[in-house]
Coordinates of C-alpha atoms (C1' of nucleotides) in Angstrom, one line a residue:
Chain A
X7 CA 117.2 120.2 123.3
X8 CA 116.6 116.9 125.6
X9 CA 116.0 113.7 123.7
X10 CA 112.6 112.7 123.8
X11 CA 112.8 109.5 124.8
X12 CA 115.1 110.8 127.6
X13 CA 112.6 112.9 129.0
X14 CA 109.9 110.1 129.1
X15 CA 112.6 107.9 130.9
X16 CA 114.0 110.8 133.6
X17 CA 110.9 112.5 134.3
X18 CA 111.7 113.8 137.5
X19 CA 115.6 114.8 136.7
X20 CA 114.0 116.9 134.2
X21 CA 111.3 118.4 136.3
X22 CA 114.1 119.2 138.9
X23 CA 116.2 120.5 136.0
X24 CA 113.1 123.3 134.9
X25 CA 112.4 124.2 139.3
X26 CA 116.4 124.9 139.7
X27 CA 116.3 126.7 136.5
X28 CA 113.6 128.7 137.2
X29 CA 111.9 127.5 133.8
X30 CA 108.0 126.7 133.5
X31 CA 107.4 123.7 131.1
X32 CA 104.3 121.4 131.3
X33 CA 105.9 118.2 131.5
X34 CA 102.5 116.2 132.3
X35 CA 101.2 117.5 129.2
X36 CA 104.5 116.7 127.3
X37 CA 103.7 112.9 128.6
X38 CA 100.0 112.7 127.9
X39 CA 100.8 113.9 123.9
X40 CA 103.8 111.6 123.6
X41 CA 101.7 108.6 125.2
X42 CA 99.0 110.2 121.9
X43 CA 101.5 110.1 119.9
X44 CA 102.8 106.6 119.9
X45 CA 99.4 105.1 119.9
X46 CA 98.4 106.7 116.8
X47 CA 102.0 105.7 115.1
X48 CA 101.1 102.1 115.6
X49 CA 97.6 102.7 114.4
X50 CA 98.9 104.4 111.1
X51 CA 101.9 102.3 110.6
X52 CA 99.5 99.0 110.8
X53 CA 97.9 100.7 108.0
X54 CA 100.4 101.6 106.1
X55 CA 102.2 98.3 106.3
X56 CA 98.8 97.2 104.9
X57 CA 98.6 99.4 102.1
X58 CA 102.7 98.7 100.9
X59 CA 101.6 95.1 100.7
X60 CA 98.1 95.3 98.7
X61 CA 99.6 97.7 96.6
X62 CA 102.5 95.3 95.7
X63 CA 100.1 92.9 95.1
X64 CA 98.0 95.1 92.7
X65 CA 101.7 95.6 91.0
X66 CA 101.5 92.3 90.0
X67 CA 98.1 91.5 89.1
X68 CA 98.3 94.5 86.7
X69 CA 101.5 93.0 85.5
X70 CA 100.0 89.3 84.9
X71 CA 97.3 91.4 83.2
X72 CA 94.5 90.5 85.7
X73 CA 92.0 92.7 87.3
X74 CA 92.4 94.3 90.5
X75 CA 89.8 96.7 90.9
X76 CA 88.4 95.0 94.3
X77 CA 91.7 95.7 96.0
X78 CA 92.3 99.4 94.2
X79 CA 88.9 100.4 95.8
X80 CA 89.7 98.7 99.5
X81 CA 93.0 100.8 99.4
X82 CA 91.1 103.9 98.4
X83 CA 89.4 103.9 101.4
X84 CA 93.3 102.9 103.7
X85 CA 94.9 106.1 101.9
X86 CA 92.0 108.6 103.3
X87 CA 92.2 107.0 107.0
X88 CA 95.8 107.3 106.4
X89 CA 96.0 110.9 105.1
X90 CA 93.5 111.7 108.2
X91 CA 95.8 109.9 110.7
X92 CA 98.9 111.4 109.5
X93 CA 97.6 114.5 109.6
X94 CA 96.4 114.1 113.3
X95 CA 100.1 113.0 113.8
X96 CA 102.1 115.6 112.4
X97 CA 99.2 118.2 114.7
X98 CA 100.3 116.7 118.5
X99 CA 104.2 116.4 116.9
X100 CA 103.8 119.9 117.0
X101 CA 102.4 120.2 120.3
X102 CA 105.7 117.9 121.8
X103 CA 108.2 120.2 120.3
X104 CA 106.3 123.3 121.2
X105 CA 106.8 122.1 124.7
X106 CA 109.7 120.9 124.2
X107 CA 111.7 123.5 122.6
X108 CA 110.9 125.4 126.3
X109 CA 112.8 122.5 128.4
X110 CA 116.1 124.2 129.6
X111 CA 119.5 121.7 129.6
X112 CA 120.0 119.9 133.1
X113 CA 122.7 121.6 135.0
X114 CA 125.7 119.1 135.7
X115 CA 125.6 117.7 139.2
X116 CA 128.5 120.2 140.2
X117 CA 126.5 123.0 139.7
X118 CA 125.2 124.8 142.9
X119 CA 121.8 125.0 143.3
X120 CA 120.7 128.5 143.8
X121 CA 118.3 130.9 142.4
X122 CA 120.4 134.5 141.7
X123 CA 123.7 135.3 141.6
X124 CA 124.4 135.8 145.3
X125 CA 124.2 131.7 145.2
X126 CA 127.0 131.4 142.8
X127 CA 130.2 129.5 143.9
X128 CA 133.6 131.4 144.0
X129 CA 136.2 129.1 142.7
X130 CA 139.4 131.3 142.8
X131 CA 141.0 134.4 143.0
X132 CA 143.9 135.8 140.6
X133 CA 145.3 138.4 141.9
X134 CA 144.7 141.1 145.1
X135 CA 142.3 143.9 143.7
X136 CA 144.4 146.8 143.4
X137 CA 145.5 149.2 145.7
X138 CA 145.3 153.0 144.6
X139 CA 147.4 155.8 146.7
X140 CA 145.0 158.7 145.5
X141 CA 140.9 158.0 144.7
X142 CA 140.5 156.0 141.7
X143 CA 138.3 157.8 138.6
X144 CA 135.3 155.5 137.0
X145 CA 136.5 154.8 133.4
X146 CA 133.8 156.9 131.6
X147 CA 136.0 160.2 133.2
X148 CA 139.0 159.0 132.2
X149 CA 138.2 158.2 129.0
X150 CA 136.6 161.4 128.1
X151 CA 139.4 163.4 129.6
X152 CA 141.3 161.4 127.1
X153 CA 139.4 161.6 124.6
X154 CA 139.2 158.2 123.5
X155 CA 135.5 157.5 124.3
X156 CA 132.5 159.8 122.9
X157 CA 129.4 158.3 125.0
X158 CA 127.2 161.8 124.0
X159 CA 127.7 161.1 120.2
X160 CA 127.6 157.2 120.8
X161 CA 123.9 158.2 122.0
X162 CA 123.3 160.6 119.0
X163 CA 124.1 158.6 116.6
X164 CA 121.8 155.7 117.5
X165 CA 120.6 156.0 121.0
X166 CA 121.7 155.5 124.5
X167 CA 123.5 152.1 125.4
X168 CA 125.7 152.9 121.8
X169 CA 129.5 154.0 122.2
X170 CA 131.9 155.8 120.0
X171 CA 135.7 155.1 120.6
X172 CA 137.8 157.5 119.1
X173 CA 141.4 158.2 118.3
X174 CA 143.6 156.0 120.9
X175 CA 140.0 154.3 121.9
X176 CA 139.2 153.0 118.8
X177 CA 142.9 151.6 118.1
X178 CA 143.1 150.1 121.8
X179 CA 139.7 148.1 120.6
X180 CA 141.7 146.8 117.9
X181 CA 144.9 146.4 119.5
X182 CA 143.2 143.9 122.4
X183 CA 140.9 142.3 119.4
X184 CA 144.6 141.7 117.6
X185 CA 146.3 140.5 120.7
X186 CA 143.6 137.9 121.6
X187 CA 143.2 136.7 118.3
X188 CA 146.8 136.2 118.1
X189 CA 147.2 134.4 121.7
X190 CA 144.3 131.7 120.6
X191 CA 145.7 131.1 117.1
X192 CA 149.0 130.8 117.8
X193 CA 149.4 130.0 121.7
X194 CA 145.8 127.9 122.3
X195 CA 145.9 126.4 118.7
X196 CA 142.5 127.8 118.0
X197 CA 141.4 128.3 114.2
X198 CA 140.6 132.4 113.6
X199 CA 136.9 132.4 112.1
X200 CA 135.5 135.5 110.6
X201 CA 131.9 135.0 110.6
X202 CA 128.5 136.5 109.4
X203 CA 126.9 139.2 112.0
X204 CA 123.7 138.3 111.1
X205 CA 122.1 135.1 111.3
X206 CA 118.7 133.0 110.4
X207 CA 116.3 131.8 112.7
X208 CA 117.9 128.4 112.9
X209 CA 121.2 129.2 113.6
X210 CA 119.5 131.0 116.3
X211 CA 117.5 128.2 117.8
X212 CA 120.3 125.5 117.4
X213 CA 122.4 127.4 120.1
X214 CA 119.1 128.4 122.1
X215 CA 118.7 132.0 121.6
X216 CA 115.2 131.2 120.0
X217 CA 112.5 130.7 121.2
X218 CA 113.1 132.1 125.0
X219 CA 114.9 135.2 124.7
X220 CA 113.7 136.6 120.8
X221 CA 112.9 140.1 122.5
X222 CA 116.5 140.5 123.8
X223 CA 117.8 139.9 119.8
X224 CA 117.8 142.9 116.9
X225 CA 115.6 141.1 114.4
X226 CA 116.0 142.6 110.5
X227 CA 112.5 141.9 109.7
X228 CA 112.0 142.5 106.7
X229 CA 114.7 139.7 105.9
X230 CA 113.7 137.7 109.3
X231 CA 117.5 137.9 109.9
X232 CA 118.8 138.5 113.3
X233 CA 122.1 140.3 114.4
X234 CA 123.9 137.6 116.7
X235 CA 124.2 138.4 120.7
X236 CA 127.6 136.7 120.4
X237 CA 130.0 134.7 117.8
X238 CA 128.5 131.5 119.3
X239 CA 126.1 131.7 117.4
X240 CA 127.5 131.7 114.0
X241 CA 130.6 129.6 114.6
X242 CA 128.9 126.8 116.4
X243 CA 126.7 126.8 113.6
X244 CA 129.1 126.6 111.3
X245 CA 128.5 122.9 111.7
X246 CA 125.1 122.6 112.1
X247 CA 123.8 119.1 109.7
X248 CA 127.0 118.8 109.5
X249 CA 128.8 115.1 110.5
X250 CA 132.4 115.2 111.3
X251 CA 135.0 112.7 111.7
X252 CA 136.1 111.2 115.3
X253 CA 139.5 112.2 114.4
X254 CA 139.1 116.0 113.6
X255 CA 137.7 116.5 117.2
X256 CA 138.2 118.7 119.0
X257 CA 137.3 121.6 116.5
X258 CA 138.5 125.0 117.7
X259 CA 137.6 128.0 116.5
X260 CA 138.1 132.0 118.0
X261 CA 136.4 134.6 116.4
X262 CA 136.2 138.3 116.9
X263 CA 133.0 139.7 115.8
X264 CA 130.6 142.7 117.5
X265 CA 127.8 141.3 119.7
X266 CA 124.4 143.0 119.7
X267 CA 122.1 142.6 122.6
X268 CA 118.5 144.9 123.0
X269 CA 118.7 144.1 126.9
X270 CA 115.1 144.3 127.2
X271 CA 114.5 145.2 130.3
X272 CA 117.5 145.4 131.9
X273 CA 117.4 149.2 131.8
X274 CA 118.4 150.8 135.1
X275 CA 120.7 148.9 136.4
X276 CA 124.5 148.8 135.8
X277 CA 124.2 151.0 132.5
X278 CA 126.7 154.1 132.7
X279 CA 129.5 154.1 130.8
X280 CA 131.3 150.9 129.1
X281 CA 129.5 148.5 131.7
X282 CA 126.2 147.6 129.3
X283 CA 125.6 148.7 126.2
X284 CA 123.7 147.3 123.3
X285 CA 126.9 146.8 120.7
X286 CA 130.3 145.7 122.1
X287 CA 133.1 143.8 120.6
X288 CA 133.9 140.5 121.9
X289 CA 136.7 137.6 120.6
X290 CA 134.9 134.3 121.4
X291 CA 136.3 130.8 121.4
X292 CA 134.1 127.8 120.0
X293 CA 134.9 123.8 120.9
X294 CA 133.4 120.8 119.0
X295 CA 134.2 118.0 121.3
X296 CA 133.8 114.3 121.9
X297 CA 131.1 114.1 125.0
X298 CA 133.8 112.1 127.0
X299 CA 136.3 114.9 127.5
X300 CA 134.0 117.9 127.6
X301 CA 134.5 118.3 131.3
X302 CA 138.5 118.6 130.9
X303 CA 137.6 120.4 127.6
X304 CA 135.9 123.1 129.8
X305 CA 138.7 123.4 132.3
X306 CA 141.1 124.1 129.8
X307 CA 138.6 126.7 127.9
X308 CA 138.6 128.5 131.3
X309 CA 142.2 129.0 131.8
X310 CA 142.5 130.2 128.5
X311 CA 140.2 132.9 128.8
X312 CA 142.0 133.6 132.5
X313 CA 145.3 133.9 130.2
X314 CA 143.9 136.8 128.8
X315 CA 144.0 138.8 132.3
X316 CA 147.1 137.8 133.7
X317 CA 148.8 138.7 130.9
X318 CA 147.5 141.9 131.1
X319 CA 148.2 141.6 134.7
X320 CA 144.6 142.3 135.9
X321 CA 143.0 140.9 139.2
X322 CA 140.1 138.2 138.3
X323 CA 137.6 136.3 140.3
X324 CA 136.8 132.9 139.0
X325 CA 132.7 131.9 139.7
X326 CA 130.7 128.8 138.8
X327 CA 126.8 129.6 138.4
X328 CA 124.2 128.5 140.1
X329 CA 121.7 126.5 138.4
X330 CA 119.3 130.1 138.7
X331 CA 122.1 132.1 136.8
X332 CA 122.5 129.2 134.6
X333 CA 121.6 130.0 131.0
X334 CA 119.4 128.2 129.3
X335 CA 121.2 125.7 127.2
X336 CA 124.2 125.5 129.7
X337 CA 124.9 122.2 131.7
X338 CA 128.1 124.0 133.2
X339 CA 129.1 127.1 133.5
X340 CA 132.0 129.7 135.0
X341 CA 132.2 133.5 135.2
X342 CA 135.0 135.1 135.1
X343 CA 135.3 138.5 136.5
X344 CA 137.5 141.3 136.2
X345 CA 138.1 144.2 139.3
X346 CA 137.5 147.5 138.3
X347 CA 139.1 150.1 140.8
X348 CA 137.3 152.9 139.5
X349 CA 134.0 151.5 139.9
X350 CA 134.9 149.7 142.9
X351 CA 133.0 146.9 141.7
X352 CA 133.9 142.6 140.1
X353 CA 132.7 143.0 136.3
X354 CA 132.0 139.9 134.4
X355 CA 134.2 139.4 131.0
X356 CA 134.1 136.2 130.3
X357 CA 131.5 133.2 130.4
X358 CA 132.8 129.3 129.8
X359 CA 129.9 126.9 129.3
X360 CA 129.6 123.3 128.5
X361 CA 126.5 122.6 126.4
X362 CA 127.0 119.0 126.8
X363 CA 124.7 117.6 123.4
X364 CA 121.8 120.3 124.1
X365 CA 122.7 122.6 121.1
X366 CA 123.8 119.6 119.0
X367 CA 120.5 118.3 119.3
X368 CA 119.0 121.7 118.4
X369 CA 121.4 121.7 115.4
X370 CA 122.1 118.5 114.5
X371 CA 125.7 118.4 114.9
X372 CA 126.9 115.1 114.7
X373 CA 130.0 112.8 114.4
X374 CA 131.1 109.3 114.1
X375 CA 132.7 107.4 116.9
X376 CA 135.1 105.3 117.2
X377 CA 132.8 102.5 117.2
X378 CA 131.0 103.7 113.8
X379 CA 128.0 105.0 115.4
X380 CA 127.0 108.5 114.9
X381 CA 126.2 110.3 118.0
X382 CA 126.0 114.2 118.7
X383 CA 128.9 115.9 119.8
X384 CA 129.7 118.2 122.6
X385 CA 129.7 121.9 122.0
X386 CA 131.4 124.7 124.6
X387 CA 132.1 128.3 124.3
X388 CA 134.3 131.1 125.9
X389 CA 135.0 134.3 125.9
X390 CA 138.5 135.4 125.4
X391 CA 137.2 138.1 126.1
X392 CA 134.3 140.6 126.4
X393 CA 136.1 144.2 125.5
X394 CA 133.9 146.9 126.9
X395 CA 134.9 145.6 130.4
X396 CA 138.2 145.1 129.8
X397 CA 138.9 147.8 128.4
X398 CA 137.1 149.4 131.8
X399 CA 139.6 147.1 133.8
X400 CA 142.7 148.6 132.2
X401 CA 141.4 152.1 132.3
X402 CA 140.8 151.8 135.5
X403 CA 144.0 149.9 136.9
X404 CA 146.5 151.3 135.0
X405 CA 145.5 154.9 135.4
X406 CA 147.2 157.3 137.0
X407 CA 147.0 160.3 139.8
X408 CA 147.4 162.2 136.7
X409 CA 145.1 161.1 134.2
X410 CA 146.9 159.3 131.9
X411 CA 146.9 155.2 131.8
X412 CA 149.8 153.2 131.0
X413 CA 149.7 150.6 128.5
X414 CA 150.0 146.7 129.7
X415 CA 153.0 145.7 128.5
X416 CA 151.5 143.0 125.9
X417 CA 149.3 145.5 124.5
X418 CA 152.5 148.0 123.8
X419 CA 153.5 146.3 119.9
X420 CA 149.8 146.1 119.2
X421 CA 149.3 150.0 120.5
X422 CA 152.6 151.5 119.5
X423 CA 152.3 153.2 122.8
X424 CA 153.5 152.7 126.1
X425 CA 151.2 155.7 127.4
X426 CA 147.3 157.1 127.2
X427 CA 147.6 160.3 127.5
Chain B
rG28 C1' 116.2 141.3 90.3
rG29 C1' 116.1 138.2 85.2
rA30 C1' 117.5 133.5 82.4
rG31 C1' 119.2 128.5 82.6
rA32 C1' 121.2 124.0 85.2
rG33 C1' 121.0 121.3 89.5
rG34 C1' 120.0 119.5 94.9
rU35 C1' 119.9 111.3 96.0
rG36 C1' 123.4 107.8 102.1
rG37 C1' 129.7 110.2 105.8
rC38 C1' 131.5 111.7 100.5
rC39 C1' 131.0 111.0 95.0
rG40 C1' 127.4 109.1 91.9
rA41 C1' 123.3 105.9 88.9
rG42 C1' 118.3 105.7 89.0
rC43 C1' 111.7 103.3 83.2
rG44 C1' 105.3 105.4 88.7
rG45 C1' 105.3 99.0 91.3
rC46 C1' 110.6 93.6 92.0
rU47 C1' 114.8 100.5 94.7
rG48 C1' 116.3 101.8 101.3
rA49 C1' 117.9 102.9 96.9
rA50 C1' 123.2 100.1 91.6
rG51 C1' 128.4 101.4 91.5
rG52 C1' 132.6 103.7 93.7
rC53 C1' 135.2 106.0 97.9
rA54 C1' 135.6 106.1 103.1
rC55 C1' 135.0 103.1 107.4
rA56 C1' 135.1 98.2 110.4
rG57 C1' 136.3 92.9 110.6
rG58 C1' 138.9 88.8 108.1
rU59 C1' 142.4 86.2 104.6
rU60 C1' 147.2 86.8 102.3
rU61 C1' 151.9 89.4 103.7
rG62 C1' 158.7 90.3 107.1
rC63 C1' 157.0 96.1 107.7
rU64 C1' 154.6 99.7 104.5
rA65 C1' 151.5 99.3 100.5
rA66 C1' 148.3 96.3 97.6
rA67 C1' 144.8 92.4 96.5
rC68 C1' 140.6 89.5 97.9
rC69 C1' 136.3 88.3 101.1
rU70 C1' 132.5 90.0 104.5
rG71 C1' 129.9 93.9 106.8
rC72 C1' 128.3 98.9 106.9
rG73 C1' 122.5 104.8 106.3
rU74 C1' 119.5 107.8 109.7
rA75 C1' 115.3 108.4 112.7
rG76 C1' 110.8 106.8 115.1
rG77 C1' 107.5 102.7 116.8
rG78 C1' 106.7 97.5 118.8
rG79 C1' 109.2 93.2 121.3
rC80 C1' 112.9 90.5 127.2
rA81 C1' 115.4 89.2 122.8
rA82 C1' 116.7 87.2 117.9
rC83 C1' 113.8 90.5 115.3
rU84 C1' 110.1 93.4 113.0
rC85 C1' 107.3 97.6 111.2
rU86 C1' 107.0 102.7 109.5
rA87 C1' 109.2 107.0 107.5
rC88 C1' 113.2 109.5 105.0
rC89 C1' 116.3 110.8 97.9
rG90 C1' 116.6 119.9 99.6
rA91 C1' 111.5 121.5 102.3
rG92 C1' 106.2 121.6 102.1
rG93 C1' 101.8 120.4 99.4
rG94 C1' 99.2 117.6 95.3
rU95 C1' 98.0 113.5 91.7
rU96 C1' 97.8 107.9 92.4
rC97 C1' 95.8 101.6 95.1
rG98 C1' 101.2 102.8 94.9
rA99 C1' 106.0 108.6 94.0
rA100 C1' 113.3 109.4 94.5
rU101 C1' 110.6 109.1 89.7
rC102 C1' 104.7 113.1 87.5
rC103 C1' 102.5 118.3 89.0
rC104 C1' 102.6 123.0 92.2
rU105 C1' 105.0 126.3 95.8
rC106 C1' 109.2 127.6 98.5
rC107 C1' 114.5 127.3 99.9
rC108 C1' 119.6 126.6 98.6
rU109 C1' 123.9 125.9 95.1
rC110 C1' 126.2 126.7 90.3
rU111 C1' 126.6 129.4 85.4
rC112 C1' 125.3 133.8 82.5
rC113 C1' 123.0 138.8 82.6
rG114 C1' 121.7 143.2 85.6
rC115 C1' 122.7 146.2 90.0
rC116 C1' 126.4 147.2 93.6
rA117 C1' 130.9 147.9 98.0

RNA sequence: GGAGAGGUGGCCGAGCGGCUGAAGGCACAGGUUUGCUAAACCUGCGUAGGGGCAACUCUACCGAGGGUUCGAAUCCCUCCCUCUCCGCCA
């Protein structure tokens, strides 16, 4: 969330910001309620200043034991006008931050400006995508010959977009889930955070899931609970009203949790096999930062999640997004993306964001500087990685003419195997 | 789900309807003393929103929301959360 007073000071920076995000907010309306707004506080705060000091003056009257029935009337009449204006103030409050709650963070000035993904900007390559001497198979054939993916039951078990791993499958999920974990812990001095699945509304709208994208969430109605899209949710809100010390920042936290995602409307495209499904298991990393070093913070965040391929010797492409393909509460953002020989095709596994103070704001997550001042922190996330499409990635790569799939050599003490097959 | 206790500033903790934005302590910042460390003493120190060029000033905030009252941290109601005991349960 933007700071109101912000907003009313870099009116066009945030108009710009809602075009190149391809938001719609009415800002002029935004301006006319807060101009509304601080008129009537000055009209109700003259009265209430009024009514503090009569009142302390009918204090003591009473006490001298005089009259002061006069005054007790007059402020009869300030206390309706009051309850009237307050009321009338707490109505176009709720206007603002209806509007307001809609206003996307303002990309950094880095970002490319650009409306789809086509405008993103390719930062690096790890890596030559691989070279195969017979006709790579898509990973959904290889792992069914194998039998260490059960798509069909997957979908009869709960519907299409659900996957079963069995056997091998299922250990390779916790094989990578163990590895990862292990590399940010122990490596990245990250601390491992194992977190509810399912969350309140505002853990939800502190990192910006809510209000924009509530159809794309599993909502448990009956307990008005949702299942989170991604760890960020519940680890970055882990210290929401919290305030935390200057010295104990950065905060780093990785967590492995499942991430549950309806997709509305995203049917059709990009949906056989591993590539999107509605349940997937991610291991996410989480940064509470000081707002001066959120930029390096990011860098390092990336190449931290890029540790993850090249040490399972997979070719990566690194992307920064355009402010189109921006998410909502991002400021800065980079893609990284895995190839996939089968499918012949870059696959995004990992996203590394700089929220700057938006979902700080939104939660209230606060620390106190150096100078004794409180002031809202900077929050980031990363994924370390996204499985399904990793898991496609080595599939893929590492199969081969024959149908098995060799095991990346990291993976082998986690998989006790040094072959699929 | 039932019964009881409780939710006060960054933390702990006091608080008769008016003189309490809130005692006291811790933490933090500055200063004095000191060979260093430590300690002692002094001073300062909540957050947010208005107004003012500024010094400054006003308003709100004691879990949340209502109510009573000229006036509520304090009284009443509803809800949320925490703890203890009971029930149910992996």
């Amino acid at each position: 969330m933007l700071d109101l007073k912000f907003i009313r000071e870099n009116l066009e920076v945030v108009k710009q910001a809602i075009v190149n995000k391809r938001e719609k907010v009415d800002l002029d309306k935004l301006v006319a309620l807060d101009l509304q707004r601080r008129d009537l506080l000055q009209e109700v705060e003259k009265l209430k200043q009024e009514r503090n000091r009569v009142s302390q003056e009918i204090g003591k009257l009473k006490k001298a034991g005089e009259v002061a029935d006069q005054q007790i009337a007059e402020m009869g009449t300030v206390a309706n006008r009051v309850k009237d204006l307050d009321i009338e103030v707490r109505r176009v409050e709720a206007e603002i931050r209806d509007i307001q709650v809609w206003i996307p963070n303002i990309p950094h000035e880095s970002t490319p400006i650009g409306t789809t993904e086509d405008d993103n900007k390719g930062i690096r390559t790890w890596g030559e995508p691989t070279e195969m001497d017979f006709k790579p198979k898509p990973h959904w054939e290889i792992g069914e010959n194998l039998g260490i993916i059960d798509l069909a039951r997957g979908a009869k078990v709960s519907g299409s977009g659900f996957v079963t791993y069995t056997g091998l499958g299922a250990r390779l999920e916790r094989a990578l889930i163990n590895w990862m974990l292990d590399l940010h812990t122990e490596k990245h001095g990250y601390r491992e955070i194992s977190p509810p699945f399912i969350v309140n509304r505002e853990s939800m709208f502190a990192t910006g899931q809510l209000p924009k994208l509530e159809d794309d969430m599993y909502l448990a109605q009956t307990d008005d609970l949702f299942l989170i899209p991604t760890a960020e949710v519940p680890v970055t809100n882990l210290h929401r009203d919290d305030v935390l010390q200057a010295g104990d920042l950065p905060i780093k936290y990785t967590a492995y949790t499942p991430c549950f995602r309806r997709e509305a409307g995203a049917h059709g495209k990009d949906t056989r096999g591993l590539i999107r499904v509605h349940q997937f298991d991610k291991v996410e990393m989480v940064k509470f930062v000081k707002p001066e070093t959120s930029y390096d913070e990011l860098e390092t965040l990336l190449s931290e999640a890029e540790e993850v391929l090249q040490m399972l010797e997979l070719p990566y492409r690194v992307l920064q997004l355009c402010t189109g393909d921006l998410s909502f509460a991002a400021a800065k953002c980079y893609d990284i993306e895995v190839w996939a020989p089968g499918l012949d095709k870059w696959l995004e596994v990992s996203s590394c964001s700089n929220y700057e103070s938006f979902q700080a704001r939104r939660g209230n997550i606060r620390f106190r500087n150096e100078a004794g001042k409180m002031d809202f922190v900077h929050t980031l996330n990363g994924s370390g990685l996204a499985l399904p499409r990793t898991v496609i990635a080595i599939l893929e790569t590492y199969q081969t003419d024959e149908g098995t799939v060799v095991v990346p050599e990291v993976l082998r003490k986690y998989l006790g195997r040094d072959l699929l097959k």
